[in-house]
Short mmCIF file of C-alpha atoms in Angstrom, two decimals:
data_model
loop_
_atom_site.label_atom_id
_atom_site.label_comp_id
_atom_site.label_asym_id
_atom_site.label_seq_id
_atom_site.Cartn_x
_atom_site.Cartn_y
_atom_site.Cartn_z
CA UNK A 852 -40.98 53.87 13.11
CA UNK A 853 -41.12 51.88 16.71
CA UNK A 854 -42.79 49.03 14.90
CA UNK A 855 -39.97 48.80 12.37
CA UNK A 856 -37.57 48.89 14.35
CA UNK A 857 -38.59 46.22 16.75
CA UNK A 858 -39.53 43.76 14.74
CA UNK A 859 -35.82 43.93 12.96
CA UNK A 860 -34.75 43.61 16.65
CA UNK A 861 -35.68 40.26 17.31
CA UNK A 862 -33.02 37.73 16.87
CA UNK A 863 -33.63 35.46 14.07
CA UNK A 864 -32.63 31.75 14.83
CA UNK A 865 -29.73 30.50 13.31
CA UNK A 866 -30.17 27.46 11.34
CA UNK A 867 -27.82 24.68 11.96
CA UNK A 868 -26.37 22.65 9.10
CA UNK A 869 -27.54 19.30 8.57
CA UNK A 870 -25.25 16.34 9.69
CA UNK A 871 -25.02 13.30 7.32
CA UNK A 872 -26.25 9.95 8.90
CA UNK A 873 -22.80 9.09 9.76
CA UNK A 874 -23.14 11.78 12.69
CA UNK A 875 -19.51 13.18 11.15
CA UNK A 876 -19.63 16.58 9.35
CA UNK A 877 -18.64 17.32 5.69
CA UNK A 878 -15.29 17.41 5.64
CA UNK A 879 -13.98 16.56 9.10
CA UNK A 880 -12.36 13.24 10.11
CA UNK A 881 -11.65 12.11 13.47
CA UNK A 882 -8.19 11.25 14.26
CA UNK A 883 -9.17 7.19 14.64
CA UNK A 884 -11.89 5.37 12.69
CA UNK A 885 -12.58 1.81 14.39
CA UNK A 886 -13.09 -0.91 12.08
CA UNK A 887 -13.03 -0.73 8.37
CA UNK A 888 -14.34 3.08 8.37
CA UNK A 889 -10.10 3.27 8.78
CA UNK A 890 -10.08 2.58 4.99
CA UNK A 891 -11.93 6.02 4.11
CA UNK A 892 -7.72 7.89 4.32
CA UNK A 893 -7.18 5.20 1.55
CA UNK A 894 -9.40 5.80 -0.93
CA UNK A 895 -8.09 6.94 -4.12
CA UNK A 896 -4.60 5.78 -3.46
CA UNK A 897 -2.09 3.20 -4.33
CA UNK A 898 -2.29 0.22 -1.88
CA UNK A 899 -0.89 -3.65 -2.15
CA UNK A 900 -2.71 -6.07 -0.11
CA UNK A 901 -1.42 -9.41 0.97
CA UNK A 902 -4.22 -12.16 0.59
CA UNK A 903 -4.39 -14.95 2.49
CA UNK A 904 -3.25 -17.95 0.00
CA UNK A 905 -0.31 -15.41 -0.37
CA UNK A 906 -0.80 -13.24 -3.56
CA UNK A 907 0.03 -9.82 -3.41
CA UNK A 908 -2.16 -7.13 -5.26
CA UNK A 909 -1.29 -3.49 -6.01
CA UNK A 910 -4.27 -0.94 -7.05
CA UNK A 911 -6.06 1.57 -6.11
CA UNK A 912 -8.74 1.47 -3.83
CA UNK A 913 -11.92 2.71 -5.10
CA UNK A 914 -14.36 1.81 -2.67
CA UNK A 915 -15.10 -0.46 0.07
CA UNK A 916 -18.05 -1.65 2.87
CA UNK A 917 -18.35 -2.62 6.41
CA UNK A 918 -17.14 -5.42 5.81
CA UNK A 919 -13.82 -4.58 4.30
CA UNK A 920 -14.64 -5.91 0.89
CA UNK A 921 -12.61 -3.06 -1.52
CA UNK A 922 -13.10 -2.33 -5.52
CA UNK A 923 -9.34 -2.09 -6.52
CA UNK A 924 -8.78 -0.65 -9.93
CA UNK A 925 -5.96 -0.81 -12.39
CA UNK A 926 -5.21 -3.53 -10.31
CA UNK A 927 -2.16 -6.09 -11.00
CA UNK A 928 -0.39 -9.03 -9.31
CA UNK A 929 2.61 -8.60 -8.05
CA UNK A 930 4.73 -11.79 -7.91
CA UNK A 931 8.48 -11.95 -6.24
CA UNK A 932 11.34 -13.75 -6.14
CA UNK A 933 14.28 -13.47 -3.99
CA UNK A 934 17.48 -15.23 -5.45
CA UNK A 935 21.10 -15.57 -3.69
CA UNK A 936 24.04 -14.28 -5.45
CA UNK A 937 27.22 -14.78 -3.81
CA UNK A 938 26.85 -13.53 -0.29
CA UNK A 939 23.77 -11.22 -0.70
CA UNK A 940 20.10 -11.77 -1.55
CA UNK A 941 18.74 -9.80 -5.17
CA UNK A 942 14.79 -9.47 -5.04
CA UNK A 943 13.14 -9.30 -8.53
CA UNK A 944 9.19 -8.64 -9.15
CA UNK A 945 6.65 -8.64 -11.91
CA UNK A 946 3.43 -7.26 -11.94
CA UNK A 947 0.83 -9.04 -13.66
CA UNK A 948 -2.48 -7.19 -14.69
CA UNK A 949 -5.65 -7.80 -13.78
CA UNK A 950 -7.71 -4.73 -14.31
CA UNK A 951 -10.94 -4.01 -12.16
CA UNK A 952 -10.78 -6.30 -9.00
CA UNK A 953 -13.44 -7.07 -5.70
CA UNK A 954 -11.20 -8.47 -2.61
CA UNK A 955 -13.09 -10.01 -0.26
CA UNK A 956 -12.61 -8.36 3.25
CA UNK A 957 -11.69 -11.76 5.13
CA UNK A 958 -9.63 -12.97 2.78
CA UNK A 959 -7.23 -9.79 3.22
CA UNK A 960 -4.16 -10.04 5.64
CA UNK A 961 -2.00 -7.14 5.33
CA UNK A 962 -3.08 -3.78 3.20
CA UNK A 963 -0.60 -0.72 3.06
CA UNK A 964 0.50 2.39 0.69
CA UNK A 965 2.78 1.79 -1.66
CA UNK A 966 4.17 4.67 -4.21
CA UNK A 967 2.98 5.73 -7.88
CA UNK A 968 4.93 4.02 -10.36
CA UNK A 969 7.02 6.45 -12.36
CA UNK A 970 7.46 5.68 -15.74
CA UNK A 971 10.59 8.07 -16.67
CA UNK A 972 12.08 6.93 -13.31
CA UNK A 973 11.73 3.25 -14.03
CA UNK A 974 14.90 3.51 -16.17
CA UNK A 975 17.23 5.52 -13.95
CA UNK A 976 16.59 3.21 -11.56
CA UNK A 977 17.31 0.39 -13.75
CA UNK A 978 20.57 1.93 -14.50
CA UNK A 979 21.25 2.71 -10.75
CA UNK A 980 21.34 -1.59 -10.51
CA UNK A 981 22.99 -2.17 -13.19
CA UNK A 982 26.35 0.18 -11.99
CA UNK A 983 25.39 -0.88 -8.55
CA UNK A 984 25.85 2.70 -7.44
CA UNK A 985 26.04 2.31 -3.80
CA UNK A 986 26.35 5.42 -1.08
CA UNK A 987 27.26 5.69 2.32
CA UNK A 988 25.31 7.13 4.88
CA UNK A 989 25.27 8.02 8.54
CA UNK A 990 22.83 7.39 11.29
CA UNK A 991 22.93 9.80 14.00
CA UNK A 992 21.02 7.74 16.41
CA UNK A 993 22.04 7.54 20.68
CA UNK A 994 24.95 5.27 20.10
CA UNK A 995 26.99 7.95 17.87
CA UNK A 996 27.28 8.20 13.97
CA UNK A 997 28.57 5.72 12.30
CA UNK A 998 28.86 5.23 8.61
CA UNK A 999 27.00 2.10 6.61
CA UNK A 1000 26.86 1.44 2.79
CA UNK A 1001 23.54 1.75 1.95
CA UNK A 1002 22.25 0.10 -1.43
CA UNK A 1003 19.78 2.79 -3.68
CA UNK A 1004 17.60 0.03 -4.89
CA UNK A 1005 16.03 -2.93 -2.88
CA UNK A 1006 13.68 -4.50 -5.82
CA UNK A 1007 14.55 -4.53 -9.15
CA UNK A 1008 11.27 -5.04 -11.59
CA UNK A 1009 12.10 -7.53 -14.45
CA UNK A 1010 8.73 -9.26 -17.33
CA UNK A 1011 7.18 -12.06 -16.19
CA UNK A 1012 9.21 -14.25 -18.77
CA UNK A 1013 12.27 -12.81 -17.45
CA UNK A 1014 11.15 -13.79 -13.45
CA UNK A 1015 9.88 -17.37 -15.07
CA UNK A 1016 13.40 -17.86 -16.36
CA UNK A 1017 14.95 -16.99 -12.98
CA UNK A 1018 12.80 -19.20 -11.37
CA UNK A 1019 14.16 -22.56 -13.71
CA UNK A 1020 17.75 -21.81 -13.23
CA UNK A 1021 17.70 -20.78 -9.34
CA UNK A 1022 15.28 -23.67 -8.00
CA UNK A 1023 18.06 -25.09 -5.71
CA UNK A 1024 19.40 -22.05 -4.75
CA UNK A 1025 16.54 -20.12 -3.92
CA UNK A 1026 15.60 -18.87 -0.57
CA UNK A 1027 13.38 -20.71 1.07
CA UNK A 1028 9.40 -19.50 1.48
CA UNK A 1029 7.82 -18.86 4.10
CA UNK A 1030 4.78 -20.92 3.98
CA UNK A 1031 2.22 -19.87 6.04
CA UNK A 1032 -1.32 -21.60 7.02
CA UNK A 1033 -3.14 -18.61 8.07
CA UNK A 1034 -6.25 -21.53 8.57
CA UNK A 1035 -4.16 -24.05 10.27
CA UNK A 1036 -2.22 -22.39 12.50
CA UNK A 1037 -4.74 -21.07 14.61
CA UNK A 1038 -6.35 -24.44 15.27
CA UNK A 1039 -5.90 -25.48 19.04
#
């Protein structure tokens, strides 16, 4: 019975589990990923990313490399145009789709998160425009409250015939571009 019992004594040695190359374990991130690894909290999400000729593409990212190339899918271009009426500025867009798109990682500026489109919501918002429902809010910020009208809708999404047509009849009152050079301007 000694025998037994010793040999169900000895401590057994507990196995550890098996890190992936990356050194990170299943199912932990670190707070901060350096470099493109950052990209890995955006997978599988909505995201518009600002090229450098100035297009702007919404999609979501499906994959990307260490070099920041990305696989956007269900992708579409989103074109805007900002026209004055009166004393205030009305932005319209149109999305334009593309389907299944590689970005190359230096050609990419700006990428953020931008919010599932909502197709029962498209119309109330539409409406919300139209009756130019506006509220007032307060900000309770260090200076005291004060009340400010605050519009409900910044953008208002119109069809890409509709956007061409605003184009023609508000060429010499549109607001001016900012035109960029992202290769230009850096040149000493």
């Amino acid at each position: 019975m000694s025998t037994s019992a010793t040999s169900n004594a000895t401590p057994q040695k507990r196995q550890e589990p098996k890190l992936p190359p990356s050194g990170v374990p299943f199912g932990h991130l670190p707070a901060f990923l350096p470099g493109s690894a950052s990209l890995v909290e955006q997978l599988d999400r909505r995201i518009m990313v600002v090229l450098r000729d100035g297009r702007h593409l919404v999609g979501v990212l499906r994959s990307f490399d260490q070099f920041s190339n990305m696989v956007l899918e269900e992708t579409s271009e989103r074109r805007v145009l900002l026209v004055k009426k009166d004393k205030e500025t009305i932005c319209y867009y149109t999305d334009i789709q593309l389907g299944l798109y590689l970005v190359r990682g230096d050609s990419m500026v700006l990428l953020g998160e931008v919010e599932t489109e909502d197709t029962n919501a498209g119309e109330e918002k539409e409406e919300s425009i139209a009756e130019g429902t506006e509220e007032m809010t307060g900000s309770g910020l260090l200076g005291g409250s004060q009340m400010v009208e605050k519009k409900k809708k910044l953008m208002r999404e119109v069809s890409l015939e509709e956007l061409e047509k605003l184009e023609e009849e508000n060429k010499k009152d549109a607001v001016e571009e900012l035109t960029w050079e992202f290769d230009l301007d850096l040149v000493v």
